[in-house]
Short mmCIF file of C-alpha atoms in Angstrom, two decimals:
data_model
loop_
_atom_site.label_atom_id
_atom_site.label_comp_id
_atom_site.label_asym_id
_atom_site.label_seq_id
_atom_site.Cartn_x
_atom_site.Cartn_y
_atom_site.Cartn_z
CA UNK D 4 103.50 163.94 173.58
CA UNK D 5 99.74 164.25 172.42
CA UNK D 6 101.10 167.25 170.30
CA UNK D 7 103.33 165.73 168.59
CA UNK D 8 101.27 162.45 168.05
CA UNK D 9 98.34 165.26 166.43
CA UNK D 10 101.15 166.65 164.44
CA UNK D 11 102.14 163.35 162.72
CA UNK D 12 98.55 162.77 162.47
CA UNK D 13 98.19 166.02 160.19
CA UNK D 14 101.24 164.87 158.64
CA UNK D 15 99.93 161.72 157.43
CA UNK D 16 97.25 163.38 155.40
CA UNK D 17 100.05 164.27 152.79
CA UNK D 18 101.15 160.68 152.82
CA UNK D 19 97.29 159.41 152.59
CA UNK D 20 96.72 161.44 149.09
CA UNK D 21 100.06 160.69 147.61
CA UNK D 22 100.16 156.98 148.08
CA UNK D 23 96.16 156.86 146.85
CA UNK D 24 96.87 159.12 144.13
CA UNK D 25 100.21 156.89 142.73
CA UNK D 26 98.17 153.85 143.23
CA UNK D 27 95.17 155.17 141.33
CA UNK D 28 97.76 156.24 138.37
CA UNK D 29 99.07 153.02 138.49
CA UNK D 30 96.39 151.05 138.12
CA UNK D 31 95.22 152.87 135.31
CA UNK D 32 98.23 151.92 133.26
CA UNK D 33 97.96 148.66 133.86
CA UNK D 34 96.48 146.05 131.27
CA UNK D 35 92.71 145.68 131.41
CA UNK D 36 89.79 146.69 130.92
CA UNK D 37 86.58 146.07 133.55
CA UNK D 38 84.02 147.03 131.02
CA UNK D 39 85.57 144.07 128.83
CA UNK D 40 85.66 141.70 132.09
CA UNK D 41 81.87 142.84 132.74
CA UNK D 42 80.52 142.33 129.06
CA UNK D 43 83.14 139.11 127.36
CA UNK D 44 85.00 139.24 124.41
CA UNK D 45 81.21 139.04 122.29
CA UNK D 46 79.86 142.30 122.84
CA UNK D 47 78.10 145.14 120.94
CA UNK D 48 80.61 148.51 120.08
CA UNK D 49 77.90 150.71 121.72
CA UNK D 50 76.91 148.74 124.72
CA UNK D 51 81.05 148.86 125.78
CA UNK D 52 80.76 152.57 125.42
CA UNK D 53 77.68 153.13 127.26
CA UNK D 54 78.99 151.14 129.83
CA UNK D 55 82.30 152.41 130.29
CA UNK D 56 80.65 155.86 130.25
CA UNK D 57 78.45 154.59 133.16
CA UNK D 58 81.75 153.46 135.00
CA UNK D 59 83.00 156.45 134.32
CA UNK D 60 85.97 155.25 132.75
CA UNK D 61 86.03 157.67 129.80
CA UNK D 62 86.71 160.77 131.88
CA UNK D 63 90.78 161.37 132.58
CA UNK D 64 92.44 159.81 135.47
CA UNK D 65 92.91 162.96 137.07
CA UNK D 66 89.19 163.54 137.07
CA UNK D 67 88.52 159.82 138.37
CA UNK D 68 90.63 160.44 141.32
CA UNK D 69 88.88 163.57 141.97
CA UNK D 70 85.93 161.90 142.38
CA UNK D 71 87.44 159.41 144.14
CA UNK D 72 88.63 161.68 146.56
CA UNK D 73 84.77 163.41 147.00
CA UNK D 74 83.35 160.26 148.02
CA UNK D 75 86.08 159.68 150.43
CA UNK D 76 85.05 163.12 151.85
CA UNK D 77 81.83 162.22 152.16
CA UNK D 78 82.58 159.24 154.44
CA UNK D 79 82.28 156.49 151.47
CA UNK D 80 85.25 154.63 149.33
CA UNK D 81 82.49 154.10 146.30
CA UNK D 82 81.15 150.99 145.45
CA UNK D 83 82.73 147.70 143.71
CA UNK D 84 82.30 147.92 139.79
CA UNK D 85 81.05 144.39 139.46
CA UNK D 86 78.64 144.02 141.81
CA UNK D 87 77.65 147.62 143.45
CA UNK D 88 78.30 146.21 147.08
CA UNK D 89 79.94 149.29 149.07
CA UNK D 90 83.70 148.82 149.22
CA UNK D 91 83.32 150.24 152.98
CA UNK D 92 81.01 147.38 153.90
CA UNK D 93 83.28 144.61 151.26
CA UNK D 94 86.37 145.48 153.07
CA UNK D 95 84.81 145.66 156.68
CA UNK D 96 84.17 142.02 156.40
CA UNK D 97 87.32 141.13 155.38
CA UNK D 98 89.36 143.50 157.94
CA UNK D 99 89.44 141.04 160.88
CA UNK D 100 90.47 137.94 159.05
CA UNK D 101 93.92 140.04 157.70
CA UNK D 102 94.10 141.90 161.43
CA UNK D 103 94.02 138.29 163.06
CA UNK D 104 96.81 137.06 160.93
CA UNK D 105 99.21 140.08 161.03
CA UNK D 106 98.18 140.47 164.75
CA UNK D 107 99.16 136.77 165.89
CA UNK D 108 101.84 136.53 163.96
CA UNK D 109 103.59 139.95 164.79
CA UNK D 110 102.89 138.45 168.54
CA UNK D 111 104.09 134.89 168.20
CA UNK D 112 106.86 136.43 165.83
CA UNK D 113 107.92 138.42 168.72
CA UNK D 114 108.21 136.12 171.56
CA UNK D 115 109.98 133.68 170.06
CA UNK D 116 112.35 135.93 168.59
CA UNK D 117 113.06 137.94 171.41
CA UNK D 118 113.26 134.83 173.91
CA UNK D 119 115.68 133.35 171.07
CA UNK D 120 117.97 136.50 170.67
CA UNK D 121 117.80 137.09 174.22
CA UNK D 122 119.05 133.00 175.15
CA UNK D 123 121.83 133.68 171.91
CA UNK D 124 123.20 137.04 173.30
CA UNK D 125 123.83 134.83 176.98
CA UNK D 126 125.04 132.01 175.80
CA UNK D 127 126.07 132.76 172.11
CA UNK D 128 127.83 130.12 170.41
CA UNK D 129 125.65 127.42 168.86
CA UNK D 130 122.51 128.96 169.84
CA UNK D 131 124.19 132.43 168.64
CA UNK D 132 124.80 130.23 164.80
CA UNK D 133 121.58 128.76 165.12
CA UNK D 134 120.09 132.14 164.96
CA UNK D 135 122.01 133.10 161.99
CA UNK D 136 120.98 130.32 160.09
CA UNK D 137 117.10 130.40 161.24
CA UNK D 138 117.74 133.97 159.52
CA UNK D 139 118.77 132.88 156.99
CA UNK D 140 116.86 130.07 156.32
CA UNK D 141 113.74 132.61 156.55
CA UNK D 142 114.69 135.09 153.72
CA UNK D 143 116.06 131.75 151.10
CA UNK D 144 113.07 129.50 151.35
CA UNK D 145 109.95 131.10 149.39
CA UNK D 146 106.91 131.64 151.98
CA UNK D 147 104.59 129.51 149.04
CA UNK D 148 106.64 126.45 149.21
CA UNK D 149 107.21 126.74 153.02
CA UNK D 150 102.86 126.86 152.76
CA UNK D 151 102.71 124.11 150.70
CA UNK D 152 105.02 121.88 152.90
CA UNK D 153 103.11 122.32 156.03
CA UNK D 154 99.77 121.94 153.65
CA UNK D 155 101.15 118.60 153.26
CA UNK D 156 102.59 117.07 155.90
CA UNK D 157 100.47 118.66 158.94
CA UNK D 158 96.75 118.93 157.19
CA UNK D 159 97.28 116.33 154.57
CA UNK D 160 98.66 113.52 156.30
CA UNK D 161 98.53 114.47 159.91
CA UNK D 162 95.36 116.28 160.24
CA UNK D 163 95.88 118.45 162.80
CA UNK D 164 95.34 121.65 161.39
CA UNK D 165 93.32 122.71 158.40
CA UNK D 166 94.54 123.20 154.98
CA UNK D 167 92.19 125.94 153.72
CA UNK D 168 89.63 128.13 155.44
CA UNK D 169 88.68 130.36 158.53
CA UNK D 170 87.04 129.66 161.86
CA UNK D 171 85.23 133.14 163.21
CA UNK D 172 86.74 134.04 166.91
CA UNK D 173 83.29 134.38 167.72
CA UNK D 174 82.26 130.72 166.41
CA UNK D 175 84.66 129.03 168.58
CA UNK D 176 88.19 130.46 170.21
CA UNK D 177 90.06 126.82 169.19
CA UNK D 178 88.57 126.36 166.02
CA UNK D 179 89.94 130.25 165.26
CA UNK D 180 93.32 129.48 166.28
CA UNK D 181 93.69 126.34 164.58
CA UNK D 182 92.86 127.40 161.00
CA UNK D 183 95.31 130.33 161.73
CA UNK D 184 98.14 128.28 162.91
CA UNK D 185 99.50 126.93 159.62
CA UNK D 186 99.63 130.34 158.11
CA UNK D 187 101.04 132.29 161.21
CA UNK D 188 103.92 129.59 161.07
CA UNK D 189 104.43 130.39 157.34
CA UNK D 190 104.79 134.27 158.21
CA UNK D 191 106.41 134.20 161.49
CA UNK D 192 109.50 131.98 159.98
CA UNK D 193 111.35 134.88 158.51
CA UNK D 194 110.54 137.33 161.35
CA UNK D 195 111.54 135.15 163.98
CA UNK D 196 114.86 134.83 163.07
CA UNK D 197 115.29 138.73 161.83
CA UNK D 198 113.61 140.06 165.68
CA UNK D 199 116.02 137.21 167.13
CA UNK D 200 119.30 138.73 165.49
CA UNK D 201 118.20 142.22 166.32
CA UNK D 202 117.48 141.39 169.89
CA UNK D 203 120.87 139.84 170.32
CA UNK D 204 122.46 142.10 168.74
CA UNK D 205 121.14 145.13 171.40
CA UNK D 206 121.59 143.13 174.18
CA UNK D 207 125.31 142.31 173.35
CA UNK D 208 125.48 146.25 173.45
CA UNK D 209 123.49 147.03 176.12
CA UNK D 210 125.31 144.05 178.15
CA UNK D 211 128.96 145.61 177.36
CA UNK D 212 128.21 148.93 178.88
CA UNK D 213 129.41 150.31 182.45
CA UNK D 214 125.96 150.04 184.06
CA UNK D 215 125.69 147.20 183.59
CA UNK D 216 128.89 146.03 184.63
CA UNK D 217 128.11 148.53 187.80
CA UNK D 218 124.57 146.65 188.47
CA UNK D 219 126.30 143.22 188.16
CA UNK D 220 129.19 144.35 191.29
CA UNK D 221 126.55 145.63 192.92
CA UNK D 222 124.74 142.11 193.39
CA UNK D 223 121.86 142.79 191.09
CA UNK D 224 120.14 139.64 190.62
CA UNK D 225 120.56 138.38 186.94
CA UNK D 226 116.94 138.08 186.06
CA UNK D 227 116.25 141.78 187.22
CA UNK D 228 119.83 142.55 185.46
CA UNK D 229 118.84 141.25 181.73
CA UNK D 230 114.83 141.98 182.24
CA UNK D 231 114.76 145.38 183.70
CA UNK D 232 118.03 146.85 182.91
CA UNK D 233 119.39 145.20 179.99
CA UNK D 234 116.16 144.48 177.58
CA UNK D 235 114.20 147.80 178.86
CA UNK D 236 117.30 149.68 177.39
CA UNK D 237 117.52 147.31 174.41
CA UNK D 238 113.93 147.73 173.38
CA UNK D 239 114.00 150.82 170.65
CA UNK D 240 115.85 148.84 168.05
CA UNK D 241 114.10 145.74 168.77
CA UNK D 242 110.54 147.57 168.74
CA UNK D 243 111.25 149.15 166.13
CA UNK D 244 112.38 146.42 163.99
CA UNK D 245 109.09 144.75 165.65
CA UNK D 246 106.83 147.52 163.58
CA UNK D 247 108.75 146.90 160.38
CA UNK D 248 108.14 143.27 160.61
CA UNK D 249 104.68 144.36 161.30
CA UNK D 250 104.08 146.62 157.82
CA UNK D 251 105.78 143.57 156.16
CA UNK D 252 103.47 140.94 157.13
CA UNK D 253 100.72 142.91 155.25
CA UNK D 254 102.09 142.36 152.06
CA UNK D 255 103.04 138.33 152.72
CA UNK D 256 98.82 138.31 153.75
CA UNK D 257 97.97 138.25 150.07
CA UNK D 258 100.66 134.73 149.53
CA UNK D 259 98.98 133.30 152.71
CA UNK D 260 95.67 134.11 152.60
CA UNK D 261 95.53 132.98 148.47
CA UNK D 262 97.54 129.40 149.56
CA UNK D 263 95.16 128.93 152.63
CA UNK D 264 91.91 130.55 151.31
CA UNK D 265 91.80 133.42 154.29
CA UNK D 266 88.38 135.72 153.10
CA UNK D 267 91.35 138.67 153.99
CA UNK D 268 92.20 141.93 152.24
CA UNK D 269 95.36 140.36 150.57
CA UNK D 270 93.39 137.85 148.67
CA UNK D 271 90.69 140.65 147.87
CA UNK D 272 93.45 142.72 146.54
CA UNK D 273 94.28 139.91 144.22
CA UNK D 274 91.05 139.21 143.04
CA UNK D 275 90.03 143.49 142.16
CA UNK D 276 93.69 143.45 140.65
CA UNK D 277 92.94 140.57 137.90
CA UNK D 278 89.41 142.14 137.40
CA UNK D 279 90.30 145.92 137.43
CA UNK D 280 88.24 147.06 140.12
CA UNK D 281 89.73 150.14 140.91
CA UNK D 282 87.17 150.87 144.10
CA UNK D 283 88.32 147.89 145.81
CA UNK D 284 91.90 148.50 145.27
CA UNK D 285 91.83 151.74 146.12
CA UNK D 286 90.31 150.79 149.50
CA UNK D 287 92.12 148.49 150.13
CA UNK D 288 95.46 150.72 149.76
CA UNK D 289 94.27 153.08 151.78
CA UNK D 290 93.27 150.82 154.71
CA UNK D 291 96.70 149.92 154.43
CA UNK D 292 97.84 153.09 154.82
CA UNK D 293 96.40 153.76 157.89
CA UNK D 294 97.14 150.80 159.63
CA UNK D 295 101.04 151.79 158.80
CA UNK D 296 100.46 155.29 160.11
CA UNK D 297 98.94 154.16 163.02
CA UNK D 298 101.58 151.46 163.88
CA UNK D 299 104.03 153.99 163.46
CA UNK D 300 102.16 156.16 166.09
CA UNK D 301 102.21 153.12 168.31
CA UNK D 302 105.64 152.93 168.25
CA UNK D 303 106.23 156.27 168.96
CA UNK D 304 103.99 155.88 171.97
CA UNK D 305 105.96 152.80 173.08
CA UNK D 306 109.74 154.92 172.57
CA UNK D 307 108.43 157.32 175.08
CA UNK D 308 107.56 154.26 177.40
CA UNK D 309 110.50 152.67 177.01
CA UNK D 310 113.06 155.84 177.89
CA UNK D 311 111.06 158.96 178.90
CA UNK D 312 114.77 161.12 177.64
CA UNK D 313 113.42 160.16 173.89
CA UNK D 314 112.00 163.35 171.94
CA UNK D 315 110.21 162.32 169.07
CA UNK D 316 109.87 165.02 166.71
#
């Protein structure tokens, strides 16, 4: 197993360097200009050049990346072009907020999806329906309008939670939780109700098979029947849907933490996309990238839990 987890390791270099490098390419055709953003509309011919030849922005993009790529060797991701702070140390501060909110909401996300899909693949019927439609409800109704509705009605006029901001875990546990709760809600919607399917959908399988009908003669008590059997032998699709939901929530960070003012990556990658700050977006990418890789390592780690007889190659 630890061979094959350093293998996919190696593996992942490949995918580091060609996601960076079509990102940097990108970027670079984009509209913009951050020696214009730095200097305004009123500036001198020569002081643009000067300064875009300090930014380096007259060399060819090939070039840039290969510099790029030397400072990443070196331990360093640059700094930002508009105020020399080190990306490492920009992003490092802004890690934990995004981690918190992809990390309680894959969590929440999952017990409530599994516990519904779970009660619908028992009982099915209405409970099976009201799955369907929580589903489907989840993928129709835009995450920004679902924000702004809870905005209003639970920090407006209720006041329980609040409508913008972040509480440090650190500064108080309660205080953490509550600014998160709004936005975990707004991102765990449309996962609930796609782990929920998915989970009924295996256990209907898993329930139709001989061993189980075998366990259930034998006088195998129905809680050890659908929590040992049943859901242990259910658990590859639903994990793995689990990790998808998981790389998803990264990209619905930057809608929440813009509409709830979360200091997270997602809003960061925002802001260095409207300014051009190729440094910060190209850290930013590639701490993405690794937190895929790695959950994709987790849930190899987790097949192999789950039924020893799985090979992953």
């Amino acid at each position: 197993m630890l061979r094959v987890l350093g293998l996919r390791l190696l593996l992942s270099v490949p995918l580091l360097l060609f996601v960076t490098a079509l990102t940097f390419f990108l970027v670079s055709l984009t509209p913009g200009d951050p020696a214009v953003v730095i200097l305004g509309q009123n500036r001198a011919p020569e002081e643009y050049q000067r300064l875009r030849e300090q930014l380096g922005l007259l060399d060819p993009v090939p070039v840039q990346y290969a510099r790029w790529l030397g400072t990443l060797t070196q331990g360093s991701l640059g700094v930002s072009i508009f105020n020399n702070e080190p990306v490492v140390a920009k992003l490092g501060a802004r890690l934990g907020v995004t981690l918190s909110l992809v990390t309680l909401t894959a969590l929440v996300a999952s017990v409530v999806g599994v516990a519904l899909g779970i009660a619908s693949a028992l009982r099915q019927g209405a409970l099976a329906r009201a799955v369907d439609v929580l589903s489907l409800l989840g993928i129709v109704l835009p995450n920004f309008w679902v924000a702004l509705v809870l905005v209003a009605v639970f920090a407006v006029r209720l006041r329980w939670f609040p409508a913008i901001g972040y509480v440090q875990p650190s500064t108080s546990t309660g205080g953490w939780l509550r600014s998160l709760a709004l936005p975990v809600v707004v991102l765990a919607g449309p996962a609930i109700g796609l782990i929920a399917q998915q989970t009924r959908n295996a256990m209907l399988d898993v329930l139709d098979r001989p061993f189980i009908r075998t366990l259930r003669a034998g006088g195998v008590p129905p809680a050890s029947l659908i929590y040992r059997h049943a859901l242990r032998n259910a658990g590859i699709p639903i994990i793995t849907v689990v990790g998808l939901v998981f790389i998803a929530l990264l990209g619905g960070t930057i809608i929440a933490e813009n509409v709830f003012a979360l200091p997270g990556l997602g809003g960061l990658a925002v802001e260095a996309t409207s300014r051009h700050d190729l440094p910060v977006i190209q850290g930013i990418v590639l701490y993405f990238t690794v937190i895929v890789v790695v959950v994709n390592l987790v849930i190899d780690v987790i097949y192999a839990w789950l039924n020893p007889r799985v090979r992953v190659t």
